[in-house]
XYZ file of C-alpha atoms in Angstrom:
636
model
C 107.317 -216.627 77.937
C 105.512 -218.756 80.443
C 106.352 -221.900 81.439
C 103.105 -223.595 79.809
C 103.651 -221.670 76.523
C 107.408 -222.237 76.538
C 106.335 -225.937 76.618
C 104.036 -225.394 73.878
C 106.560 -224.352 71.738
C 109.216 -227.332 72.570
C 105.908 -229.581 71.587
C 105.780 -227.629 68.390
C 109.471 -228.326 67.385
C 109.280 -232.317 68.696
C 106.272 -232.487 66.423
C 108.474 -230.890 63.399
C 111.083 -233.083 63.853
C 108.976 -236.153 64.150
C 107.209 -235.373 60.777
C 110.289 -234.600 58.773
C 112.685 -236.959 59.971
C 111.472 -240.651 58.337
C 114.678 -241.960 59.946
C 117.148 -241.322 62.930
C 120.269 -239.774 60.886
C 117.339 -237.351 59.167
C 116.085 -236.553 62.842
C 119.524 -235.904 63.867
C 119.954 -233.590 61.321
C 116.998 -231.632 62.183
C 117.651 -231.396 65.908
C 121.106 -230.144 65.114
C 119.578 -226.990 62.797
C 116.758 -226.270 65.662
C 119.337 -226.132 68.083
C 121.932 -223.789 65.870
C 118.670 -221.692 65.586
C 117.597 -221.389 68.998
C 119.783 -222.835 72.075
C 115.940 -224.103 73.555
C 115.902 -226.415 70.987
C 118.878 -228.328 72.568
C 118.738 -232.059 71.313
C 118.139 -232.573 75.386
C 114.855 -230.810 74.987
C 113.746 -232.311 71.564
C 115.078 -235.894 72.073
C 112.360 -238.509 73.704
C 113.841 -237.085 76.994
C 111.744 -234.745 76.448
C 108.041 -236.517 76.591
C 107.837 -235.498 80.018
C 107.654 -231.460 78.290
C 104.913 -233.594 75.695
C 102.920 -234.449 79.072
C 102.940 -231.523 80.352
C 101.593 -229.630 77.460
C 98.841 -232.273 77.027
C 98.004 -231.455 80.541
C 97.990 -227.695 80.148
C 95.490 -228.220 77.204
C 93.334 -230.939 79.359
C 93.224 -228.006 81.644
C 92.006 -225.519 79.427
C 89.796 -227.459 78.209
C 87.909 -228.585 81.423
C 87.936 -225.042 82.127
C 85.873 -224.259 78.916
C 83.691 -227.274 79.425
C 82.661 -226.216 82.577
C 81.667 -221.976 81.737
C 80.258 -223.822 78.214
C 78.087 -226.493 79.567
C 76.653 -223.996 82.007
C 75.174 -222.308 79.409
C 74.353 -225.044 77.157
C 72.393 -226.758 79.722
C 70.162 -224.063 80.590
C 66.929 -223.735 79.943
C 66.547 -220.373 79.845
C 67.437 -217.841 76.738
C 70.945 -216.814 77.151
C 70.116 -213.645 75.416
C 67.580 -212.492 77.665
C 70.860 -211.671 79.978
C 73.260 -209.619 78.444
C 76.207 -210.128 80.620
C 75.365 -214.020 80.300
C 75.606 -213.613 76.205
C 78.727 -211.934 76.468
C 80.466 -214.463 78.783
C 79.048 -217.414 76.850
C 80.836 -215.508 73.338
C 83.851 -214.684 75.354
C 84.090 -218.865 76.257
C 82.999 -220.000 72.809
C 85.526 -217.455 70.956
C 88.060 -219.053 73.608
C 87.280 -222.539 72.640
C 87.571 -221.900 69.015
C 91.022 -220.309 69.177
C 92.110 -223.382 71.175
C 90.773 -225.612 68.468
C 92.874 -223.701 66.107
C 95.694 -223.447 68.340
C 96.099 -227.292 68.466
C 94.860 -228.344 65.529
C 97.969 -229.388 64.086
C 99.129 -231.355 66.281
C 96.553 -233.325 65.753
C 98.801 -236.190 64.497
C 99.753 -236.696 68.461
C 97.605 -239.062 70.209
C 97.692 -237.157 73.284
C 96.562 -233.631 71.625
C 93.916 -235.488 69.310
C 92.269 -237.311 72.243
C 92.005 -233.520 73.549
C 90.769 -232.213 70.243
C 88.204 -234.867 69.861
C 86.975 -233.475 73.261
C 87.197 -229.872 72.244
C 85.355 -230.513 69.194
C 82.302 -232.358 70.643
C 82.087 -229.304 73.105
C 82.333 -226.812 70.348
C 79.506 -228.852 68.065
C 77.644 -228.588 71.342
C 78.297 -224.820 71.707
C 76.999 -224.303 68.296
C 73.784 -225.871 68.484
C 73.002 -224.129 71.302
C 73.933 -220.688 69.290
C 72.102 -221.880 66.658
C 68.894 -222.464 68.782
C 69.897 -218.834 69.879
C 70.000 -217.475 66.853
C 66.401 -218.646 65.734
C 65.019 -217.550 69.004
C 66.321 -214.382 68.496
C 65.144 -213.995 64.888
C 61.326 -215.148 66.086
C 61.248 -212.915 69.449
C 62.552 -210.256 67.463
C 60.005 -210.056 64.862
C 56.724 -210.609 67.189
C 58.586 -207.815 69.999
C 59.550 -205.284 66.912
C 56.310 -206.075 64.699
C 56.015 -206.795 61.145
C 55.264 -203.358 60.030
C 57.893 -201.050 61.221
C 59.238 -199.298 58.240
C 61.383 -196.334 57.354
C 60.986 -193.754 54.904
C 64.038 -191.663 54.765
C 65.562 -192.261 58.182
C 62.029 -192.024 59.907
C 59.641 -194.614 60.861
C 56.590 -194.840 59.163
C 54.293 -197.328 61.273
C 52.020 -199.956 59.461
C 53.182 -199.104 55.900
C 52.895 -201.216 53.463
C 50.826 -203.756 54.953
C 48.741 -201.517 57.327
C 45.050 -203.486 57.858
C 41.937 -201.208 56.687
C 39.696 -202.390 59.857
C 36.527 -202.038 58.033
C 38.018 -204.117 55.370
C 39.231 -206.754 57.953
C 35.697 -207.257 59.835
C 33.823 -207.400 56.298
C 36.162 -209.984 55.425
C 35.469 -211.975 58.479
C 31.657 -211.532 57.927
C 32.146 -213.288 54.326
C 34.533 -215.796 55.593
C 32.296 -216.627 58.761
C 34.841 -215.649 61.183
C 35.743 -219.611 60.987
C 39.350 -219.349 59.985
C 41.964 -217.553 59.996
C 42.541 -214.980 57.443
C 45.685 -213.545 55.828
C 45.304 -209.892 55.868
C 45.447 -207.951 52.298
C 47.821 -204.548 51.752
C 46.511 -201.325 50.945
C 48.040 -200.018 48.191
C 51.751 -198.927 47.845
C 52.097 -195.741 45.405
C 55.734 -194.627 47.518
C 58.829 -197.131 47.191
C 60.984 -195.088 49.138
C 60.824 -197.079 51.922
C 62.795 -199.356 53.882
C 61.220 -202.014 56.290
C 63.668 -203.599 59.539
C 61.810 -206.530 60.865
C 63.909 -206.485 63.736
C 65.429 -204.096 66.371
C 68.622 -202.972 65.671
C 70.193 -204.712 68.809
C 68.870 -207.684 68.063
C 70.540 -207.302 64.585
C 73.469 -206.841 66.391
C 73.209 -209.746 68.643
C 72.467 -211.927 65.558
C 75.747 -210.706 63.793
C 77.987 -211.491 66.883
C 76.310 -215.283 66.510
C 76.928 -215.171 63.359
C 80.413 -214.843 63.396
C 81.121 -217.707 65.828
C 79.284 -219.749 63.988
C 80.916 -218.822 60.509
C 84.204 -219.326 62.748
C 83.526 -222.345 64.187
C 82.753 -223.802 60.772
C 78.745 -223.855 61.298
C 78.211 -220.919 58.823
C 75.822 -223.451 56.600
C 73.742 -223.994 59.478
C 73.103 -220.708 60.251
C 72.423 -219.609 57.400
C 69.843 -221.976 57.102
C 68.365 -220.915 60.129
C 68.639 -217.846 58.929
C 66.392 -218.148 55.485
C 63.964 -220.253 57.223
C 62.650 -217.708 59.432
C 63.261 -214.736 57.229
C 61.691 -216.410 53.958
C 57.886 -217.565 56.202
C 58.331 -213.321 56.563
C 58.708 -212.734 52.976
C 56.069 -215.313 51.920
C 53.771 -213.832 54.549
C 54.280 -210.028 53.097
C 53.468 -211.494 49.583
C 50.417 -213.311 50.593
C 49.270 -210.234 52.236
C 49.707 -208.033 48.512
C 47.225 -210.381 47.634
C 49.362 -212.624 45.505
C 48.361 -216.422 45.138
C 50.716 -219.468 44.721
C 49.504 -220.454 41.426
C 50.924 -223.387 38.860
C 51.094 -222.688 35.778
C 48.080 -225.104 34.954
C 46.053 -223.259 37.590
C 46.800 -219.944 35.460
C 45.890 -221.496 32.490
C 42.476 -222.944 33.734
C 41.681 -219.400 35.127
C 38.258 -217.609 33.508
C 40.089 -214.011 31.490
C 38.226 -212.422 34.242
C 39.614 -214.312 37.133
C 42.745 -213.974 35.393
C 42.948 -209.890 34.689
C 42.641 -209.554 38.329
C 45.683 -211.457 39.294
C 47.653 -209.763 36.603
C 46.396 -206.688 38.603
C 47.931 -207.905 42.115
C 50.903 -209.848 40.235
C 51.844 -205.954 39.087
C 51.428 -204.328 42.564
C 52.962 -207.268 44.362
C 56.051 -207.217 41.717
C 56.883 -203.503 42.171
C 56.176 -204.013 46.296
C 58.664 -207.363 46.371
C 61.496 -205.993 44.237
C 61.425 -202.467 45.368
C 60.595 -202.910 48.864
C 60.642 -206.273 50.473
C 63.608 -207.938 48.584
C 65.686 -204.905 49.403
C 64.909 -204.499 52.711
C 65.856 -208.550 52.876
C 69.225 -207.660 51.409
C 69.833 -204.956 54.018
C 69.136 -207.411 56.872
C 71.329 -209.828 55.849
C 74.415 -207.800 54.967
C 74.162 -206.621 58.608
C 73.388 -210.009 60.183
C 76.227 -211.401 57.978
C 78.736 -208.137 57.708
C 82.334 -209.021 56.976
C 80.741 -212.695 55.516
C 79.628 -211.893 52.223
C 79.519 -215.251 50.965
C 77.344 -216.409 53.841
C 75.232 -212.923 53.006
C 74.732 -213.649 49.380
C 73.833 -217.404 49.926
C 71.598 -216.164 53.068
C 69.519 -213.561 50.937
C 69.342 -216.169 48.171
C 67.767 -218.741 50.366
C 65.562 -215.863 51.872
C 64.236 -214.687 48.593
C 64.519 -217.441 46.092
C 60.395 -218.723 46.627
C 59.157 -215.553 46.549
C 60.969 -214.382 42.987
C 60.361 -217.954 41.249
C 56.788 -217.603 42.535
C 56.115 -213.705 40.797
C 58.273 -214.971 37.447
C 56.089 -218.599 37.434
C 53.571 -216.385 37.391
C 54.889 -213.766 34.615
C 55.909 -217.061 32.590
C 52.643 -218.418 32.723
C 51.093 -215.517 30.989
C 53.911 -215.546 28.767
C 53.463 -219.042 27.524
C 49.231 -218.886 27.668
C 46.642 -218.385 25.218
C 47.593 -215.703 22.558
C 43.977 -214.354 21.537
C 44.247 -210.746 20.676
C 42.238 -209.364 23.637
C 44.955 -210.309 25.879
C 47.325 -208.206 24.690
C 46.976 -205.197 26.545
C 47.139 -207.147 30.184
C 50.417 -209.167 28.787
C 52.064 -205.462 28.104
C 51.279 -204.675 30.973
C 53.004 -207.588 32.789
C 55.884 -207.193 30.117
C 56.136 -203.030 30.927
C 56.141 -204.212 34.717
C 58.724 -207.117 34.082
C 61.192 -204.655 31.883
C 61.015 -201.607 34.800
C 62.138 -204.167 37.144
C 64.944 -205.488 35.444
C 67.116 -202.885 36.998
C 66.323 -204.069 40.297
C 67.144 -208.013 39.501
C 70.034 -207.126 38.447
C 70.732 -204.875 41.203
C 69.403 -207.709 44.011
C 70.173 -210.381 42.167
C 73.868 -210.464 40.559
C 75.957 -212.573 42.987
C 76.804 -216.421 42.455
C 74.195 -217.997 44.286
C 71.329 -215.917 42.797
C 72.617 -214.802 39.129
C 69.904 -217.136 37.850
C 66.897 -215.595 38.724
C 68.069 -212.225 37.521
C 69.086 -214.800 34.242
C 65.162 -216.356 34.513
C 63.638 -213.011 34.422
C 65.001 -211.559 31.482
C 64.323 -215.019 30.158
C 60.875 -215.033 30.971
C 60.312 -210.983 29.817
C 62.173 -211.748 26.142
C 59.044 -214.611 26.671
C 56.595 -212.320 26.740
C 58.142 -209.891 23.989
C 57.547 -213.304 21.886
C 54.018 -213.616 23.034
C 52.928 -210.577 22.291
C 54.066 -210.982 18.567
C 52.497 -214.202 18.391
C 49.098 -212.180 19.428
C 49.760 -210.071 16.342
C 50.282 -212.505 14.323
C 46.785 -214.308 15.571
C 45.382 -210.732 14.850
C 46.190 -211.438 11.311
C 45.003 -214.551 10.873
C 41.872 -213.462 12.767
C 41.328 -210.793 10.038
C 42.163 -213.434 7.210
C 39.945 -215.849 9.047
C 36.398 -213.419 9.379
C 34.386 -214.625 6.141
C 32.960 -212.586 3.688
C 29.607 -214.369 3.613
C 26.662 -211.576 5.447
C 26.891 -208.371 4.270
C 26.147 -205.517 6.522
C 22.945 -203.897 6.331
C 22.651 -200.405 4.017
C 26.593 -200.365 3.212
C 27.237 -199.455 7.232
C 30.499 -199.833 9.423
C 31.255 -203.705 9.631
C 32.274 -204.874 12.983
C 36.098 -206.417 11.800
C 36.836 -202.625 10.570
C 35.431 -201.184 14.494
C 37.328 -204.123 16.048
C 40.434 -203.523 14.582
C 40.642 -199.829 14.142
C 40.158 -199.696 17.803
C 42.365 -202.088 19.043
C 45.373 -200.677 16.826
C 44.579 -197.187 18.676
C 44.790 -198.832 21.899
C 47.830 -200.730 21.454
C 49.604 -197.977 19.971
C 49.113 -196.197 23.401
C 51.868 -198.525 24.276
C 54.094 -197.717 21.398
C 57.473 -197.625 22.943
C 56.609 -201.104 24.447
C 55.794 -202.270 21.094
C 58.549 -200.623 19.183
C 61.135 -202.247 21.506
C 59.252 -205.742 20.961
C 58.936 -205.383 16.962
C 62.949 -203.862 16.841
C 64.547 -206.651 19.210
C 62.662 -209.202 16.707
C 63.659 -207.612 13.416
C 61.615 -207.566 9.927
C 59.531 -210.510 8.753
C 58.709 -210.591 4.825
C 55.798 -208.689 4.299
C 54.552 -209.085 0.424
C 53.892 -205.687 -1.293
C 55.294 -203.313 1.758
C 59.337 -204.135 0.482
C 59.654 -200.754 -0.777
C 58.378 -199.247 2.494
C 60.290 -201.281 4.715
C 64.185 -199.905 4.433
C 62.865 -196.544 6.244
C 60.267 -197.777 8.513
C 60.363 -198.618 11.444
C 59.687 -202.744 12.643
C 56.416 -201.522 14.376
C 55.277 -199.388 11.495
C 55.857 -201.894 9.396
C 54.139 -204.811 11.235
C 50.875 -202.109 11.478
C 50.983 -201.215 7.521
C 50.786 -205.143 6.930
C 47.625 -205.593 9.095
C 45.629 -202.223 7.228
C 46.747 -203.944 4.507
C 45.284 -207.451 5.445
C 42.189 -205.278 6.476
C 41.515 -203.560 3.165
C 41.663 -206.686 1.420
C 39.499 -208.772 3.448
C 37.152 -205.284 3.141
C 37.287 -205.219 -0.700
C 36.229 -208.791 -0.541
C 33.495 -208.072 1.483
C 32.279 -205.525 -0.801
C 31.678 -207.589 -3.550
C 28.705 -209.303 -1.726
C 26.143 -206.204 -2.783
C 24.928 -206.765 -5.786
C 24.336 -203.146 -6.175
C 27.508 -201.524 -7.357
C 26.512 -198.260 -5.759
C 26.071 -199.850 -2.258
C 29.308 -201.410 -2.639
C 31.240 -197.970 -2.863
C 29.263 -196.635 -0.138
C 30.259 -199.730 2.213
C 33.921 -199.012 1.005
C 33.597 -195.249 1.531
C 32.033 -196.300 4.906
C 34.678 -197.973 6.432
C 37.794 -196.392 4.757
C 36.233 -193.120 6.086
C 36.410 -194.999 9.792
C 39.802 -196.289 9.156
C 41.160 -192.444 8.205
C 39.573 -190.980 11.037
C 40.554 -193.233 13.674
C 43.924 -193.091 12.278
C 44.552 -189.114 12.429
C 45.494 -187.563 15.508
C 46.699 -190.781 17.293
C 49.796 -192.879 17.414
C 48.613 -195.246 15.155
C 48.946 -192.532 12.053
C 52.282 -191.364 13.493
C 53.556 -194.814 12.737
C 51.956 -194.678 10.015
C 52.765 -191.877 8.261
C 51.027 -188.518 6.518
C 51.247 -189.840 3.124
C 49.432 -192.999 4.141
C 46.510 -191.009 5.587
C 46.399 -188.591 2.587
C 46.092 -191.929 0.207
C 44.092 -193.008 1.827
C 41.870 -190.589 2.210
C 41.774 -189.745 -1.476
C 40.446 -193.648 -1.763
C 37.337 -192.661 -0.176
C 36.912 -189.700 -2.531
C 37.705 -191.811 -5.466
C 35.005 -194.345 -3.705
C 32.758 -191.439 -3.525
C 33.323 -190.562 -7.155
C 32.722 -194.431 -8.402
C 29.284 -193.906 -6.066
C 28.016 -190.921 -7.511
C 28.533 -192.322 -11.140
C 27.068 -196.077 -10.643
C 23.876 -194.539 -9.161
C 23.226 -191.095 -10.648
C 25.183 -191.252 -13.955
C 21.731 -191.930 -15.828
C 19.414 -190.414 -13.878
C 21.460 -187.222 -14.950
C 21.679 -188.486 -18.435
C 17.821 -187.950 -18.599
C 18.017 -184.108 -17.622
C 20.774 -183.814 -20.166
C 19.927 -180.809 -22.863
C 22.163 -180.725 -25.794
C 22.089 -177.442 -27.495
C 24.802 -178.561 -30.086
C 21.906 -181.033 -31.352
C 19.104 -179.946 -33.821
C 15.925 -180.144 -32.006
C 12.888 -181.463 -33.186
C 9.777 -179.293 -33.662
C 8.534 -178.056 -30.112
C 5.543 -180.448 -30.673
C 7.896 -183.242 -30.561
C 10.643 -181.584 -28.340
C 7.417 -181.218 -25.671
C 6.284 -184.713 -25.665
C 10.028 -186.095 -25.534
C 10.670 -183.535 -22.683
C 7.323 -184.707 -20.729
C 8.713 -188.184 -21.159
C 12.195 -187.750 -19.702
C 10.281 -185.465 -17.065
C 8.278 -188.940 -16.243
C 11.243 -191.557 -16.102
C 13.115 -189.207 -14.213
C 10.851 -188.929 -11.351
C 10.242 -192.463 -11.752
C 14.316 -193.442 -11.084
C 14.983 -190.750 -8.582
C 12.056 -191.737 -6.339
C 13.623 -195.588 -6.992
C 16.809 -194.175 -5.874
C 15.836 -192.254 -2.666
C 13.694 -194.902 -1.636
C 16.269 -197.451 -2.010
C 18.755 -195.138 -0.458
C 16.902 -193.890 2.454
C 17.571 -197.069 4.000
C 21.041 -196.919 3.174
C 23.492 -195.542 5.680
C 26.614 -193.456 5.894
C 28.196 -193.390 9.294
C 30.279 -190.490 9.406
C 27.903 -187.132 9.308
C 30.559 -185.066 7.605
C 30.802 -187.420 4.928
C 26.878 -187.893 4.299
C 26.417 -183.897 4.068
C 29.528 -183.891 1.375
C 27.650 -186.441 -0.784
C 24.839 -184.916 -0.807
C 25.860 -181.461 -0.809
C 28.180 -183.118 -4.017
C 24.526 -184.526 -4.917
C 23.075 -181.235 -4.962
C 25.616 -179.563 -6.927
C 25.196 -181.863 -9.903
C 21.385 -182.477 -9.418
C 19.540 -179.288 -8.792
C 21.008 -176.858 -11.901
C 20.373 -180.003 -14.040
C 17.167 -180.289 -12.677
C 16.416 -176.928 -13.038
C 17.371 -175.826 -15.836
C 15.498 -178.866 -17.356
C 12.045 -177.630 -15.886
C 12.637 -174.467 -16.906
C 12.752 -175.604 -20.379
C 9.970 -177.539 -20.525
C 7.784 -175.065 -19.111
C 8.835 -172.281 -21.702
C 7.560 -174.324 -24.329
C 4.758 -172.761 -26.045
C 3.239 -175.580 -26.595
C 3.272 -176.762 -22.825
C 2.138 -173.413 -21.650
C -0.223 -172.865 -18.315
C -0.261 -176.819 -18.619
C 3.178 -177.337 -17.818
C 3.052 -177.092 -13.684
C 0.894 -180.084 -13.649
C 3.419 -182.269 -15.552
C 6.299 -181.016 -13.255
C 6.085 -182.896 -9.915
C 8.713 -181.404 -7.488
C 10.392 -178.234 -7.287
C 13.855 -177.912 -6.736
C 13.578 -177.177 -3.075
C 11.682 -180.656 -3.037
C 14.140 -182.523 -4.625
C 17.045 -180.723 -2.465
C 14.354 -182.444 0.718
C 14.288 -185.608 -0.841
C 18.350 -185.804 -0.709
C 18.194 -184.862 2.822
C 16.661 -188.044 3.722
C 18.941 -190.197 1.862
C 21.449 -192.481 3.967
C 19.350 -192.665 7.208
C 19.811 -196.221 7.775
C 17.703 -198.594 9.502
C 18.550 -199.931 12.696
C 20.193 -202.789 11.346
C 22.556 -200.526 9.366
C 23.295 -197.814 12.377
C 25.103 -201.079 14.373
């Protein structure tokens, strides 16, 4: 062992004896134990006579510190970047390593006044060295990004320049023209469809240099300062990247004050930005953090959280503002977009934000996603209220399709295109109490029960509206029109799959029943006029001819009144309109033909019968074909 090293060893043993020995007797015992262990630890060497050895050890420490001070201050005081020269950088790091080692080696002797004084100097030197390392770290971060560009990315290990933040030159010129070229505009990114991209905003060599600096700063007790510098630089890059995706920083109040059109546009931008951020930007930042702080997991996790927290909160706050905003039914589809986007990104949140520093972001994402589900359920409750509140005041002209029917059915068909998401929303929520549907609840999904209940509300609303019509026949035409539209919109759609074939068959049967009721209420009296009862004894031919002549006249009057009235009515579905006409022809034409034939065969009428017969069978058929053409008002 060198003389200097032996002096340090003796100084340590002497320090132990002094520390443990509270009195002279105890000190003597400790001296004896150490002397028995190693002859170098004799009483003479460890006694007060060894003060000269302590002085020599402190002198050696002082000499080491002066040498390190000379080497370190040379680099600390220079105006030029140390890392501009690799040799200078290596020499500076070596000096820092030696200084850290000296402090660690002598730190346990800090109770010795001479050593403590040297350690104060060493700590001061170390602090200045760390401040310079911090500056060099910041310079490497900033200049590394400038020299490498903010747009270098990799797909499957191959460089792909200017993705996903490439600029379209024409768009850039258009923006300059619109803004007069006065202000510096943040460029907007082109659409991204391929998320198999990792962005490295710094060259590999710079990353290695940063890692070497980070390693020294952590070892010197300046890990938090290093993380702070790192996160401040990277956070600026990340926030600029998110801005390039077109996403604004908006408060919840600002989101709620936006017009619906503006909010729809902002949601579209949010969806794209969220996918790029969670699938490209954040993973790239995670990768860079892990490389710079390799071997220091806690520092890497803390730095990553500090870099991404602001942008992640910006994305989550917007989704939260949408979730707690208006629950108007027309907002369902865009809120579903936000719900589905966030749901699909939960796995990315899990992968990226699961450490002790950032797990709160993952938990917040899950909370907001559930809140969006609550908003969707709230929108369906608002739809129910909208149906209930729709007044039964004004009748639709001609018994045509009511706007509420068209709105609700098209709304539900469109909503059911997101059936998987809606089922997830309603299954998580569970079933609520649905009047009249308790017998169907056990065998139905929550979503199908919800749809069934809305259909019940719509049907009840339409029945109330049908009572506005004073003519029973027109009431049934109205119910036929709306019932047929409901059935047709339900068939061959996800809505029909949810409600089931039995539901469709039941409601198709209802439409047929409305048809029967219409026919009876409108045409039963007309058909009664044409009825010839062969079981009843007939009056003499003269009286019979007169009676049939009166009946024929009455038939024509009633028939023409009905045709005139019902030609202004409207049946929306062409097939239903044809079905009604055919059914009328089947009951009316044979009865009219038989009646006219019998009337013409009476001898009292003879050749004068024709002047009483106003319509041929073909004429009756033609008049029937004019029914349900409707006016412009009933066709809307």
